[in-house]
Amino acid sequence: MSTTSNEKSYFDLHTSGIGYLQRAREVPVKGGRRAQPFLACTIAALVGSAKEPSIRYFDVKVSGTEAKKLVQSYVGIDDPKQRPLVRFRLGDLWGDAFIRPSGERQGEVAASLKGRLLKAEVIDRAELATIEQHELITRGIGYLSRPKEVTPKDRDPFLSCSIGALTGPVGEPEYRYFDTIVATTDAQHLVRRCVQAIEAERKVLIAFRLNDMRADPYVRTKGERAGEPGVSLESTLVHIGLIKVDGQQVYPAAAANAEAPATPDAQATKAKGTAESGDAAQPTEPAAREPEAEAVEHEPAMAASF
């Protein structure tokens, strides 16, 4: 699809942060003589307090040209002391559910975070001393649904919502569904402003920023796939930069067309109409993908969006 300065061919869904590059490897694929192995690695992303950070592991297919050069240089190096600290950007985030095949937890349901490594640059470990809080940021656009005030018995009340994020070609996007806790006062105010429109079944499109990402596995209990593993992607919503209701920008009010090109928004509205129906148009699983070749090690199919 051709592009101009006012058009985009792809919906971007990017995750960025700092972490350690490890398990650099060539993954063989089945499919005859033309099947080529692809480069993969694991990113151990840091998130939370710098004193006691949590780790989020992303198993990724290396896509970016410069990222390939960097990762290739670490293939076969397994010494933890030699793992480089990198600033990274991932695309096409998704969750992969599976049943543990071995070990003490054999037979239990589990899930991993997957995607494509677009960019990675080595940074000095001394930079860690300057960081007080690690952020793992996911940016994109998507449809807001299921706003809900939650009052747990053992913690403070909170506001939650779901986001159906768009990713991939504008004409045929896929969806990534995130269950989020709305973490900031400004975002809470904006989500509450959208409740009436959502209850009226209007299409509420937002530009969002999430912090942290977790893959929560579960076992399906209903439908034809009951008993199979599934995964829910969970995060915190920290910022909303744009709101459109049925294609009309309502926030921010002053710059009617400043933040979102008209063509992707129109395509997003069209895509929304063809999504699976259901509660707030949210299916129980990600959109299906067609792999180019059967991978010996399960890896995400690569979309040609970058």
Coordinates of C-alpha atoms in Angstrom, one line a residue:
M1 CA 0.0 0.0 0.0
S2 CA 1.4 3.4 -1.0
T3 CA 1.9 6.0 1.6
T4 CA 2.0 9.8 1.7
S5 CA 2.9 12.2 4.5
N6 CA -0.7 11.9 5.8
E7 CA -1.1 8.2 5.5
K8 CA 0.3 5.1 7.2
S9 CA 0.4 1.6 6.0
Y10 CA 0.7 -0.1 9.4
F11 CA -0.6 0.2 12.9
D12 CA 2.5 0.3 15.2
L13 CA 2.4 -1.5 18.5
H14 CA 5.8 -0.9 20.1
T15 CA 7.3 -2.0 23.4
S16 CA 10.5 -0.4 24.6
G17 CA 12.8 -0.6 27.7
I18 CA 16.1 -1.7 29.0
G19 CA 17.1 -5.4 29.6
Y20 CA 19.7 -8.1 29.1
L21 CA 20.1 -9.9 25.7
Q22 CA 20.5 -13.6 26.2
R23 CA 19.9 -17.0 24.4
A24 CA 21.0 -15.6 21.0
R25 CA 20.4 -18.5 18.6
E26 CA 19.6 -19.6 15.0
V27 CA 16.2 -21.4 14.9
P28 CA 15.9 -24.0 12.1
V29 CA 12.6 -24.3 10.3
K30 CA 10.9 -27.1 8.4
G31 CA 9.7 -26.5 4.8
G32 CA 12.2 -27.9 2.4
R33 CA 15.4 -26.6 1.0
R34 CA 14.1 -23.0 0.7
A35 CA 13.3 -22.8 4.4
Q36 CA 15.9 -20.6 6.1
P37 CA 16.7 -20.5 9.8
F38 CA 15.9 -17.3 11.6
L39 CA 17.7 -15.4 14.3
A40 CA 16.1 -15.3 17.7
C41 CA 17.0 -14.2 21.3
T42 CA 15.5 -13.6 24.7
I43 CA 15.2 -10.1 26.2
A44 CA 15.2 -10.0 30.0
A45 CA 13.5 -6.7 30.4
L46 CA 13.8 -4.7 33.7
V47 CA 10.7 -3.1 35.2
G48 CA 9.9 -1.5 38.5
S49 CA 12.2 -0.3 41.3
A50 CA 15.9 -0.1 40.3
K51 CA 16.8 -1.6 43.7
E52 CA 14.7 -4.7 43.2
P53 CA 13.5 -4.8 39.6
S54 CA 11.2 -7.4 38.2
I55 CA 12.1 -9.3 35.0
R56 CA 9.8 -9.8 32.0
Y57 CA 11.1 -12.2 29.5
F58 CA 10.4 -11.7 25.8
D59 CA 11.2 -14.5 23.3
V60 CA 11.7 -12.6 20.1
K61 CA 12.4 -13.0 16.4
V62 CA 15.1 -10.6 15.4
S63 CA 13.8 -8.3 12.6
G64 CA 15.8 -5.1 12.4
T65 CA 18.9 -5.0 10.3
E66 CA 21.2 -3.5 13.0
A67 CA 19.6 -5.7 15.6
K68 CA 20.5 -8.7 13.6
K69 CA 24.2 -7.7 13.5
L70 CA 24.2 -7.2 17.3
V71 CA 22.4 -10.4 18.1
Q72 CA 24.4 -12.5 15.7
S73 CA 27.6 -11.5 17.5
Y74 CA 26.3 -13.2 20.7
V75 CA 25.2 -16.5 19.2
G76 CA 26.7 -19.3 21.2
I77 CA 27.7 -17.1 24.1
D78 CA 26.0 -18.3 27.2
D79 CA 28.1 -16.8 30.0
P80 CA 25.7 -14.6 32.1
K81 CA 28.6 -12.2 32.7
Q82 CA 28.9 -11.5 29.0
R83 CA 25.2 -10.8 28.4
P84 CA 25.0 -7.2 27.1
L85 CA 22.6 -4.6 28.6
V86 CA 20.6 -3.1 25.8
R87 CA 18.0 -0.5 25.1
F88 CA 15.4 -2.2 22.9
R89 CA 12.3 -1.7 20.9
L90 CA 9.9 -4.6 20.1
G91 CA 7.0 -4.8 17.6
D92 CA 4.0 -7.1 17.2
L93 CA 3.7 -8.1 20.9
W94 CA 1.7 -11.2 21.6
G95 CA 1.3 -13.9 24.2
D96 CA 1.9 -17.6 23.7
A97 CA 0.2 -20.2 26.0
F98 CA 1.5 -23.8 26.4
I99 CA 1.5 -26.8 28.7
R100 CA 4.9 -27.4 30.4
P101 CA 6.3 -30.5 28.9
S102 CA 8.8 -31.5 31.6
G103 CA 10.3 -30.6 35.0
E104 CA 8.7 -30.3 38.4
R105 CA 5.8 -28.3 37.0
Q106 CA 5.1 -30.7 34.1
G107 CA 1.5 -30.5 32.8
E108 CA 0.9 -27.0 34.2
V109 CA -0.3 -24.2 32.0
A110 CA 2.2 -21.4 31.3
A111 CA 2.7 -18.5 28.9
S112 CA 5.4 -16.4 27.4
L113 CA 5.7 -12.9 25.8
K114 CA 6.7 -12.9 22.2
G115 CA 7.4 -10.3 19.5
R116 CA 9.9 -9.0 17.0
L117 CA 13.1 -7.2 17.9
L118 CA 13.2 -4.1 15.8
K119 CA 16.1 -2.2 17.5
A120 CA 18.7 -2.9 20.1
E121 CA 21.7 -0.9 21.2
V122 CA 24.3 -1.8 23.9
I123 CA 24.5 0.6 26.8
D124 CA 27.0 0.8 29.6
R125 CA 25.9 -1.0 32.8
A126 CA 27.0 2.0 34.7
E127 CA 23.9 3.7 33.3
L128 CA 21.9 1.5 35.7
A129 CA 23.2 3.6 38.6
T130 CA 21.4 6.6 37.2
I131 CA 18.0 4.9 37.0
E132 CA 15.6 4.9 39.9
Q133 CA 12.6 3.3 38.2
H134 CA 12.7 1.0 35.2
E135 CA 9.8 1.4 32.7
L136 CA 8.6 -1.1 30.2
I137 CA 6.5 1.0 27.9
T138 CA 4.0 -0.2 25.2
R139 CA 2.5 2.4 22.8
G140 CA -0.2 2.1 20.3
I141 CA -3.8 2.8 19.3
G142 CA -6.8 0.6 20.0
Y143 CA -10.4 0.4 21.1
L144 CA -11.4 1.0 24.7
S145 CA -13.9 -1.3 26.4
R146 CA -15.0 -2.8 29.7
P147 CA -14.4 0.1 32.1
K148 CA -15.1 -1.1 35.5
E149 CA -14.7 0.1 39.1
V150 CA -13.3 -2.8 41.1
T151 CA -13.4 -3.0 44.9
P152 CA -11.3 -6.0 46.1
K153 CA -11.6 -7.2 49.7
D154 CA -7.8 -7.1 50.4
R155 CA -6.7 -3.9 48.6
D156 CA -7.7 -0.4 47.6
P157 CA -10.4 0.0 44.9
F158 CA -9.2 0.6 41.3
L159 CA -10.4 1.3 37.8
S160 CA -9.8 -1.3 35.1
C161 CA -10.5 -1.4 31.4
S162 CA -9.6 -3.4 28.3
I163 CA -7.9 -2.3 25.2
G164 CA -8.1 -3.9 21.8
A165 CA -4.8 -2.7 20.2
L166 CA -4.4 -2.6 16.5
T167 CA -1.2 -4.0 14.9
G168 CA -0.1 -4.9 11.4
P169 CA -1.4 -3.8 7.9
V170 CA -4.0 -1.0 8.0
G171 CA -6.2 -2.9 5.6
E172 CA -6.0 -6.2 7.6
P173 CA -5.0 -5.5 11.2
E174 CA -4.8 -7.9 14.0
Y175 CA -5.8 -7.2 17.6
R176 CA -3.9 -7.6 20.8
Y177 CA -6.1 -7.5 23.9
F178 CA -4.8 -6.0 27.1
D179 CA -6.5 -6.1 30.5
T180 CA -5.3 -3.0 32.3
I181 CA -5.5 -1.2 35.6
V182 CA -5.8 2.5 35.1
A183 CA -2.8 3.8 37.1
T184 CA -2.8 7.6 36.8
T185 CA -5.3 10.3 37.8
D186 CA -5.4 11.8 34.3
A187 CA -6.0 8.5 32.6
Q188 CA -8.7 7.5 35.1
H189 CA -10.5 10.8 34.4
L190 CA -10.4 10.2 30.7
V191 CA -11.6 6.6 30.9
R192 CA -14.5 7.6 33.1
R193 CA -15.4 10.2 30.5
C194 CA -15.7 7.4 27.9
V195 CA -18.1 5.2 30.0
Q196 CA -21.3 6.6 28.6
A197 CA -20.1 6.3 25.0
I198 CA -19.0 2.7 25.5
E199 CA -22.3 1.8 27.2
A200 CA -24.0 3.2 24.1
E201 CA -21.9 0.8 22.0
R202 CA -20.1 3.7 20.3
K203 CA -16.5 3.0 19.0
V204 CA -14.0 4.6 21.3
L205 CA -10.5 4.7 19.8
I206 CA -7.6 5.9 22.0
A207 CA -3.8 6.4 21.7
F208 CA -2.4 4.8 24.8
R209 CA 0.7 4.2 26.8
L210 CA 1.1 1.2 29.0
N211 CA 3.8 0.4 31.6
D212 CA 4.8 -3.1 32.4
M213 CA 3.4 -6.2 30.6
R214 CA 2.6 -9.6 32.0
A215 CA 1.4 -12.8 30.4
D216 CA -1.2 -14.5 32.7
P217 CA -1.9 -18.2 31.6
Y218 CA -5.2 -19.9 32.1
V219 CA -7.1 -23.0 30.9
R220 CA -10.1 -22.4 28.7
T221 CA -13.3 -23.5 30.2
K222 CA -15.9 -22.9 27.5
G223 CA -16.4 -23.4 23.8
E224 CA -14.8 -25.8 21.3
R225 CA -11.4 -25.2 22.8
A226 CA -12.3 -25.9 26.4
G227 CA -9.3 -27.5 28.2
E228 CA -6.7 -25.8 26.0
P229 CA -4.2 -23.3 27.4
G230 CA -4.9 -19.6 26.9
V231 CA -3.1 -16.4 27.9
S232 CA -4.2 -12.9 29.0
L233 CA -1.9 -9.9 28.6
E234 CA -2.1 -7.6 31.6
S235 CA -0.6 -4.1 32.1
T236 CA -1.2 -0.7 33.6
L237 CA -2.6 2.2 31.6
V238 CA -0.6 5.3 32.4
H239 CA -1.4 7.8 29.6
I240 CA -4.1 8.5 27.0
G241 CA -3.0 10.9 24.3
L242 CA -6.0 10.9 22.0
I243 CA -9.7 9.9 22.1
K244 CA -12.0 9.5 19.1
V245 CA -15.6 8.5 19.4
D246 CA -17.1 7.1 16.2
G247 CA -14.2 8.7 14.3
Q248 CA -14.7 12.2 15.8
Q249 CA -11.9 13.5 18.0
V250 CA -13.1 14.5 21.4
Y251 CA -9.7 14.7 23.2
P252 CA -7.7 16.8 23.0
A253 CA -10.4 19.2 21.9
A254 CA -8.1 21.9 20.5
A255 CA -6.1 20.0 17.8
A256 CA -8.7 18.1 15.9
N257 CA -6.3 16.3 13.6
A258 CA -2.9 16.8 15.2
E259 CA -2.2 13.3 16.5
A260 CA -3.8 10.7 14.2
P261 CA -3.7 10.6 10.4
A262 CA -7.2 10.3 8.8
T263 CA -6.5 7.2 6.8
P264 CA -5.4 4.9 9.6
D265 CA -8.4 6.0 11.7
A266 CA -10.8 5.4 9.0
Q267 CA -9.3 2.0 8.4
A268 CA -9.4 1.3 12.1
T269 CA -13.1 2.0 12.2
K270 CA -13.6 -0.3 9.3
A271 CA -11.5 -3.0 10.9
K272 CA -13.5 -2.7 14.1
G273 CA -16.7 -3.5 12.2
T274 CA -15.2 -6.8 11.0
A275 CA -13.8 -7.9 14.4
E276 CA -15.4 -10.7 16.3
S277 CA -18.6 -9.7 18.0
G278 CA -19.1 -10.2 21.7
D279 CA -18.7 -8.3 25.0
A280 CA -17.1 -5.0 23.8
A281 CA -16.0 -6.8 20.7
Q282 CA -13.3 -8.6 22.7
P283 CA -12.6 -12.3 21.7
T284 CA -11.0 -14.7 24.1
E285 CA -7.9 -15.2 22.0
P286 CA -5.6 -13.3 19.6
A287 CA -6.2 -13.2 15.9
A288 CA -4.9 -16.2 14.0
R289 CA -1.6 -15.9 12.1
E290 CA -0.4 -17.8 9.1
P291 CA 3.3 -19.0 9.6
E292 CA 5.6 -18.8 6.6
A293 CA 7.2 -22.1 7.7
E294 CA 6.9 -24.5 10.5
A295 CA 9.5 -23.6 13.1
V296 CA 11.2 -26.3 15.1
E297 CA 11.2 -23.9 18.1
H298 CA 7.8 -22.1 18.4
E299 CA 8.4 -18.5 17.4
P300 CA 6.0 -15.7 16.2
A301 CA 5.3 -15.4 12.5
M302 CA 6.9 -12.3 11.1
A303 CA 4.7 -9.5 9.7
A304 CA 6.3 -7.5 6.9
S305 CA 5.4 -4.2 8.5
F306 CA 8.9 -2.8 9.1

